[in-house]
Amino acid sequence: MKPIYVIGSANADFTLHADRLPKLGETLSGRNFSVNIGGKGLNQAVAVSRLGGNARFIGAVGHDVNGAMLLKAMADNHVAFDGICTENATTGMAMITVVNGDNCILLHAGANACVTPGMLTEKKTLIQDAAAVIFQLEIPLETVMLGAHLAHDTGVPVFLNPAPSAPLADDLYPLIDYLIPNEHEAFALSAIPADTEDGCRENIRFFRERGVKNVLITRGEMGCAYNMENEIRFCPAVKTQAVDTTSAGDTFVGALCVQLMQGKALPDAVEYACRACAITVSRPGAAASIPFASELQ
Ligand code: RIB
């Protein structure tokens, strides 16, 4: 299989579990502290690799201990690194608090801000020869824009997970083959609530009218809403006990992309991606919790 390129962020995740979030000005004790491999880009690259794809990652890490940890994780997970190790910034970091299985995240971009358009220009031929290219929004938006253009110009499918949400230029939408927001990100982009089936329908129509080919809204324990051409469908989630939802969306994106590149039909790929997510949320950590293909058989 040709490589699936993930162009995005790599973070060291500092995670603490707590009974509730601290209030402003309050100090609260947490438990189960861990330092994990993370970053939406790297998580998605790990998902691609573990679920059967040929994963390559374009990103940036700092020349520091966290950068070394992430480079080792890429090697261990068979993710080929076409990015840079820079002395100009520290490795990206995420401060994650997990409460009742759900999480909130505070980011330090660090080296992720060094994933510039110039970096992609140097890798143009690699990107244009990929099976597919996956982006998120933890690197500069102009890099995503250029990468989407490079891929789209040669017919390479473009996957965009618009997370964390940020306003998108109107001329980005027609370059996107698969737009994969969660309910909150869909709402942030469209201003249409996506927390009901009707809301999902309206959101999908909104993005399709702007030129996106396929829209898949991930809905947590409600599963996924997506379109097959003009028909809108809903795929239920697999019921499970959520321990930590970190990287569930990343698992979905990686799983979906691999399945589609292996020639699976969209409904089957969506169903598979929902099953992969159920495993991810049932265990702690970001990249660490992403399943292998053998676990989904
Ligand atoms: O999607 C989960 C990821 O978001 C975490 O691994 C964290 O690094 C942030 O990028």
CSV table of C-alpha atoms and ligand atoms in Angstrom, one decimal:
chain,number,residue,atom,x,y,z
A,1,MET,CA,0.0,0.0,0.0
A,2,LYS,CA,1.2,3.5,-0.7
A,3,PRO,CA,1.9,5.6,2.4
A,4,ILE,CA,-0.8,7.5,4.2
A,5,TYR,CA,0.8,10.8,5.3
A,6,VAL,CA,-0.3,12.4,8.5
A,7,ILE,CA,0.8,16.0,8.7
A,8,GLY,CA,0.3,17.4,12.2
A,9,SER,CA,1.2,17.7,15.8
A,10,ALA,CA,3.2,15.5,18.2
A,11,ASN,CA,2.9,16.2,22.0
A,12,ALA,CA,4.0,14.8,25.3
A,13,ASP,CA,0.8,14.4,27.2
A,14,PHE,CA,0.9,15.1,31.0
A,15,THR,CA,-2.3,13.4,32.3
A,16,LEU,CA,-3.9,13.5,35.7
A,17,HIS,CA,-7.2,11.9,36.7
A,18,ALA,CA,-9.5,13.8,39.2
A,19,ASP,CA,-13.0,13.6,40.6
A,20,ARG,CA,-13.8,17.1,39.2
A,21,LEU,CA,-12.1,20.0,37.5
A,22,PRO,CA,-10.4,22.5,39.9
A,23,LYS,CA,-12.1,25.9,40.1
A,24,LEU,CA,-10.1,29.1,39.2
A,25,GLY,CA,-7.8,29.8,42.1
A,26,GLU,CA,-8.3,26.4,43.7
A,27,THR,CA,-5.7,23.7,44.2
A,28,LEU,CA,-6.9,20.1,43.9
A,29,SER,CA,-5.2,16.7,44.3
A,30,GLY,CA,-5.3,14.4,41.3
A,31,ARG,CA,-4.3,10.7,40.9
A,32,ASN,CA,-2.7,8.4,38.4
A,33,PHE,CA,-0.3,10.9,36.9
A,34,SER,CA,1.3,9.7,33.6
A,35,VAL,CA,3.4,11.1,30.8
A,36,ASN,CA,2.1,9.7,27.5
A,37,ILE,CA,2.7,9.9,23.8
A,38,GLY,CA,0.2,12.2,22.2
A,39,GLY,CA,-0.6,15.0,19.8
A,40,LYS,CA,-3.5,14.6,17.4
A,41,GLY,CA,-1.2,14.1,14.5
A,42,LEU,CA,1.0,11.5,16.1
A,43,ASN,CA,-2.0,9.7,17.6
A,44,GLN,CA,-3.6,9.5,14.1
A,45,ALA,CA,-0.3,8.2,12.6
A,46,VAL,CA,-0.1,5.5,15.3
A,47,ALA,CA,-3.8,4.6,14.5
A,48,VAL,CA,-3.0,4.3,10.8
A,49,SER,CA,0.0,2.1,11.5
A,50,ARG,CA,-1.6,-0.2,14.2
A,51,LEU,CA,-4.7,-0.7,12.1
A,52,GLY,CA,-2.8,-1.8,9.0
A,53,GLY,CA,-1.7,1.3,7.1
A,54,ASN,CA,1.7,2.4,5.9
A,55,ALA,CA,2.0,5.4,8.1
A,56,ARG,CA,4.4,8.4,7.5
A,57,PHE,CA,4.4,11.5,9.7
A,58,ILE,CA,5.4,15.0,8.9
A,59,GLY,CA,5.7,17.1,12.1
A,60,ALA,CA,8.3,18.6,14.4
A,61,VAL,CA,9.6,17.8,17.8
A,62,GLY,CA,12.1,19.7,20.0
A,63,HIS,CA,15.7,18.6,20.7
A,64,ASP,CA,14.8,17.5,24.2
A,65,VAL,CA,13.8,14.6,26.4
A,66,ASN,CA,10.2,14.6,25.3
A,67,GLY,CA,11.2,14.8,21.6
A,68,ALA,CA,13.4,11.8,22.1
A,69,MET,CA,10.4,10.0,23.7
A,70,LEU,CA,8.2,10.8,20.8
A,71,LEU,CA,10.8,9.7,18.2
A,72,LYS,CA,11.2,6.4,20.0
A,73,ALA,CA,7.4,5.9,20.0
A,74,MET,CA,7.3,6.6,16.2
A,75,ALA,CA,10.0,3.9,15.7
A,76,ASP,CA,8.3,1.5,18.0
A,77,ASN,CA,5.0,2.0,16.2
A,78,HIS,CA,6.4,1.7,12.7
A,79,VAL,CA,5.5,5.3,11.9
A,80,ALA,CA,8.2,6.7,9.5
A,81,PHE,CA,9.2,10.3,10.4
A,82,ASP,CA,9.7,12.7,7.6
A,83,GLY,CA,9.7,15.7,10.0
A,84,ILE,CA,12.3,17.7,11.8
A,85,CYS,CA,13.9,17.7,15.3
A,86,THR,CA,14.4,21.4,16.0
A,87,GLU,CA,16.6,23.3,18.5
A,88,ASN,CA,14.3,26.3,18.1
A,89,ALA,CA,11.5,25.2,20.3
A,90,THR,CA,10.5,22.7,23.0
A,91,THR,CA,8.5,19.6,22.1
A,92,GLY,CA,4.7,20.3,22.1
A,93,MET,CA,2.9,19.5,25.4
A,94,ALA,CA,-0.7,18.8,26.5
A,95,MET,CA,-1.9,19.1,30.0
A,96,ILE,CA,-4.8,16.7,30.3
A,97,THR,CA,-7.3,16.3,33.1
A,98,VAL,CA,-9.5,13.3,33.0
A,99,VAL,CA,-12.8,13.4,35.0
A,100,ASN,CA,-15.2,10.4,34.8
A,101,GLY,CA,-13.6,9.2,31.6
A,102,ASP,CA,-14.0,12.5,29.8
A,103,ASN,CA,-11.1,14.9,29.4
A,104,CYS,CA,-10.1,18.6,28.9
A,105,ILE,CA,-6.8,19.6,27.4
A,106,LEU,CA,-4.6,22.7,27.6
A,107,LEU,CA,-1.9,22.8,24.8
A,108,HIS,CA,1.6,24.3,24.4
A,109,ALA,CA,2.3,24.2,20.7
A,110,GLY,CA,6.1,24.4,21.0
A,111,ALA,CA,7.7,22.7,18.0
A,112,ASN,CA,4.4,22.1,16.3
A,113,ALA,CA,4.4,25.7,15.3
A,114,CYS,CA,7.6,24.9,13.3
A,115,VAL,CA,5.6,22.8,10.8
A,116,THR,CA,5.6,25.6,8.3
A,117,PRO,CA,4.4,25.7,4.6
A,118,GLY,CA,8.1,25.7,3.6
A,119,MET,CA,8.5,22.2,5.2
A,120,LEU,CA,5.7,20.9,2.9
A,121,THR,CA,7.1,22.5,-0.2
A,122,GLU,CA,10.3,20.4,0.3
A,123,LYS,CA,8.2,17.3,0.6
A,124,LYS,CA,5.8,18.1,-2.3
A,125,THR,CA,6.6,14.9,-4.3
A,126,LEU,CA,6.1,12.7,-1.3
A,127,ILE,CA,2.8,14.2,-0.5
A,128,GLN,CA,1.6,14.1,-4.1
A,129,ASP,CA,2.5,10.4,-4.3
A,130,ALA,CA,0.6,9.4,-1.1
A,131,ALA,CA,-2.4,7.1,-0.8
A,132,ALA,CA,-4.1,9.8,1.3
A,133,VAL,CA,-3.1,12.8,3.5
A,134,ILE,CA,-4.6,13.5,7.0
A,135,PHE,CA,-4.5,16.9,8.7
A,136,GLN,CA,-5.7,18.3,12.0
A,137,LEU,CA,-5.4,21.9,13.3
A,138,GLU,CA,-2.6,21.8,15.9
A,139,ILE,CA,-0.1,23.1,13.3
A,140,PRO,CA,-0.3,26.5,11.5
A,141,LEU,CA,-3.4,26.8,9.3
A,142,GLU,CA,-1.4,28.0,6.3
A,143,THR,CA,0.5,24.7,6.4
A,144,VAL,CA,-2.8,22.8,6.3
A,145,MET,CA,-4.0,25.0,3.4
A,146,LEU,CA,-0.9,24.4,1.3
A,147,GLY,CA,-0.8,20.7,2.1
A,148,ALA,CA,-4.5,20.3,1.1
A,149,HIS,CA,-3.8,22.1,-2.2
A,150,LEU,CA,-0.7,19.9,-2.9
A,151,ALA,CA,-2.7,16.7,-2.3
A,152,HIS,CA,-5.9,17.8,-4.0
A,153,ASP,CA,-4.0,19.0,-7.1
A,154,THR,CA,-2.9,15.4,-7.9
A,155,GLY,CA,-6.1,13.7,-6.7
A,156,VAL,CA,-4.7,12.5,-3.4
A,157,PRO,CA,-7.7,12.2,-0.9
A,158,VAL,CA,-7.6,14.9,1.8
A,159,PHE,CA,-8.8,14.0,5.3
A,160,LEU,CA,-9.3,16.9,7.8
A,161,ASN,CA,-10.0,16.5,11.4
A,162,PRO,CA,-10.8,20.2,12.4
A,163,ALA,CA,-9.5,19.9,15.9
A,164,PRO,CA,-9.0,22.0,17.9
A,165,SER,CA,-11.6,24.1,16.2
A,166,ALA,CA,-10.5,27.2,14.4
A,167,PRO,CA,-12.2,29.2,11.6
A,168,LEU,CA,-11.5,27.8,8.2
A,169,ALA,CA,-11.1,29.7,4.9
A,170,ASP,CA,-14.0,29.2,2.5
A,171,ASP,CA,-11.6,28.0,-0.2
A,172,LEU,CA,-10.3,25.1,2.0
A,173,TYR,CA,-13.7,23.3,2.0
A,174,PRO,CA,-13.7,22.2,-1.7
A,175,LEU,CA,-10.2,20.6,-1.2
A,176,ILE,CA,-11.6,18.3,1.5
A,177,ASP,CA,-12.7,14.7,0.7
A,178,TYR,CA,-13.4,13.7,4.3
A,179,LEU,CA,-14.2,16.3,7.0
A,180,ILE,CA,-14.3,14.7,10.4
A,181,PRO,CA,-15.3,17.1,13.2
A,182,ASN,CA,-16.9,16.1,16.5
A,183,GLU,CA,-20.2,17.7,17.5
A,184,HIS,CA,-18.4,20.7,19.2
A,185,GLU,CA,-16.1,21.3,16.3
A,186,ALA,CA,-19.0,21.1,13.8
A,187,PHE,CA,-20.9,23.7,15.8
A,188,ALA,CA,-17.9,26.0,16.1
A,189,LEU,CA,-17.5,26.0,12.3
A,190,SER,CA,-21.2,26.1,11.2
A,191,ALA,CA,-22.9,27.8,14.2
A,192,ILE,CA,-25.5,25.0,13.9
A,193,PRO,CA,-25.8,22.8,17.0
A,194,ALA,CA,-24.9,19.2,16.2
A,195,ASP,CA,-26.1,17.5,19.3
A,196,THR,CA,-29.2,16.0,17.7
A,197,GLU,CA,-29.8,13.9,14.6
A,198,ASP,CA,-31.5,16.9,12.9
A,199,GLY,CA,-28.6,19.1,13.9
A,200,CYS,CA,-26.2,16.6,12.3
A,201,ARG,CA,-28.2,16.6,9.1
A,202,GLU,CA,-28.2,20.4,9.0
A,203,ASN,CA,-24.4,20.5,9.7
A,204,ILE,CA,-23.7,17.9,7.0
A,205,ARG,CA,-25.7,19.9,4.5
A,206,PHE,CA,-23.8,23.1,5.5
A,207,PHE,CA,-20.4,21.6,4.9
A,208,ARG,CA,-21.5,19.8,1.6
A,209,GLU,CA,-22.9,23.1,0.3
A,210,ARG,CA,-19.4,24.6,0.8
A,211,GLY,CA,-17.8,21.9,-1.2
A,212,VAL,CA,-16.8,19.1,1.2
A,213,LYS,CA,-17.4,15.7,-0.4
A,214,ASN,CA,-17.9,13.6,2.7
A,215,VAL,CA,-18.7,14.8,6.2
A,216,LEU,CA,-18.5,12.5,9.3
A,217,ILE,CA,-19.6,13.9,12.6
A,218,THR,CA,-18.3,11.9,15.6
A,219,ARG,CA,-20.8,11.9,18.4
A,220,GLY,CA,-19.1,10.2,21.3
A,221,GLU,CA,-21.4,7.6,22.8
A,222,MET,CA,-24.0,8.3,20.1
A,223,GLY,CA,-21.7,7.1,17.3
A,224,CYS,CA,-21.3,8.9,14.0
A,225,ALA,CA,-23.4,10.8,11.5
A,226,TYR,CA,-22.2,10.8,7.9
A,227,ASN,CA,-23.4,11.2,4.3
A,228,MET,CA,-23.4,8.7,1.4
A,229,GLU,CA,-23.7,11.2,-1.5
A,230,ASN,CA,-26.9,13.0,-0.5
A,231,GLU,CA,-28.2,10.4,1.9
A,232,ILE,CA,-27.5,11.0,5.6
A,233,ARG,CA,-26.8,7.9,7.8
A,234,PHE,CA,-26.2,7.2,11.5
A,235,CYS,CA,-23.9,4.5,12.8
A,236,PRO,CA,-24.4,3.7,16.6
A,237,ALA,CA,-21.4,3.5,18.9
A,238,VAL,CA,-20.4,0.3,20.5
A,239,LYS,CA,-21.4,0.3,24.2
A,240,THR,CA,-18.4,0.2,26.5
A,241,GLN,CA,-17.2,1.5,29.9
A,242,ALA,CA,-15.3,4.7,29.1
A,243,VAL,CA,-12.1,5.1,31.2
A,244,ASP,CA,-10.4,7.8,29.2
A,245,THR,CA,-11.8,9.3,25.9
A,246,THR,CA,-8.4,10.9,24.9
A,247,SER,CA,-7.6,10.1,21.3
A,248,ALA,CA,-11.0,8.5,20.5
A,249,GLY,CA,-11.4,11.0,17.6
A,250,ASP,CA,-7.8,10.3,16.5
A,251,THR,CA,-8.5,6.5,16.4
A,252,PHE,CA,-11.7,7.1,14.4
A,253,VAL,CA,-9.8,9.2,11.8
A,254,GLY,CA,-6.9,6.8,11.4
A,255,ALA,CA,-9.2,3.7,11.3
A,256,LEU,CA,-11.5,5.3,8.7
A,257,CYS,CA,-8.7,6.3,6.4
A,258,VAL,CA,-7.0,2.9,6.5
A,259,GLN,CA,-10.3,1.1,5.8
A,260,LEU,CA,-11.2,3.4,2.9
A,261,MET,CA,-7.6,3.1,1.4
A,262,GLN,CA,-8.0,-0.7,1.6
A,263,GLY,CA,-11.1,-0.4,-0.6
A,264,LYS,CA,-13.8,-0.8,2.0
A,265,ALA,CA,-17.2,0.8,1.5
A,266,LEU,CA,-17.9,3.9,3.6
A,267,PRO,CA,-20.5,2.3,5.9
A,268,ASP,CA,-18.2,-0.6,6.6
A,269,ALA,CA,-15.3,1.7,7.3
A,270,VAL,CA,-17.4,3.8,9.6
A,271,GLU,CA,-18.6,0.8,11.5
A,272,TYR,CA,-15.0,-0.5,11.9
A,273,ALA,CA,-13.8,3.0,13.1
A,274,CYS,CA,-16.6,3.1,15.7
A,275,ARG,CA,-15.5,-0.4,17.0
A,276,ALA,CA,-11.9,0.8,17.2
A,277,CYS,CA,-13.0,3.9,19.2
A,278,ALA,CA,-14.8,1.7,21.7
A,279,ILE,CA,-11.5,-0.1,22.5
A,280,THR,CA,-9.6,3.2,22.7
A,281,VAL,CA,-12.0,4.7,25.3
A,282,SER,CA,-12.0,1.6,27.4
A,283,ARG,CA,-8.3,2.1,28.4
A,284,PRO,CA,-6.1,5.0,29.6
A,285,GLY,CA,-3.7,7.2,27.6
A,286,ALA,CA,-3.6,8.7,24.1
A,287,ALA,CA,-1.6,6.8,21.5
A,288,ALA,CA,-1.1,4.0,24.1
A,289,SER,CA,-4.8,3.2,24.1
A,290,ILE,CA,-5.2,2.9,20.3
A,291,PRO,CA,-5.9,-0.8,19.3
A,292,PHE,CA,-4.1,-3.0,16.8
A,293,ALA,CA,-6.0,-4.5,13.9
A,294,SER,CA,-5.8,-8.0,15.5
A,295,GLU,CA,-8.0,-6.7,18.4
A,296,LEU,CA,-10.8,-5.9,16.0
A,297,GLN,CA,-11.2,-9.2,14.4
B,1,RIB,O1,-6.7,14.1,20.6
B,1,RIB,C1,-6.0,13.9,21.8
B,1,RIB,C2,-4.8,14.7,21.8
B,1,RIB,O2,-5.0,16.1,21.8
B,1,RIB,C3,-3.8,14.5,22.9
B,1,RIB,O3,-2.9,13.4,22.8
B,1,RIB,C4,-3.2,15.8,23.1
B,1,RIB,O4,-1.8,15.8,22.9
B,1,RIB,C5,-3.9,16.8,22.2
B,1,RIB,O5,-3.2,17.0,21.1
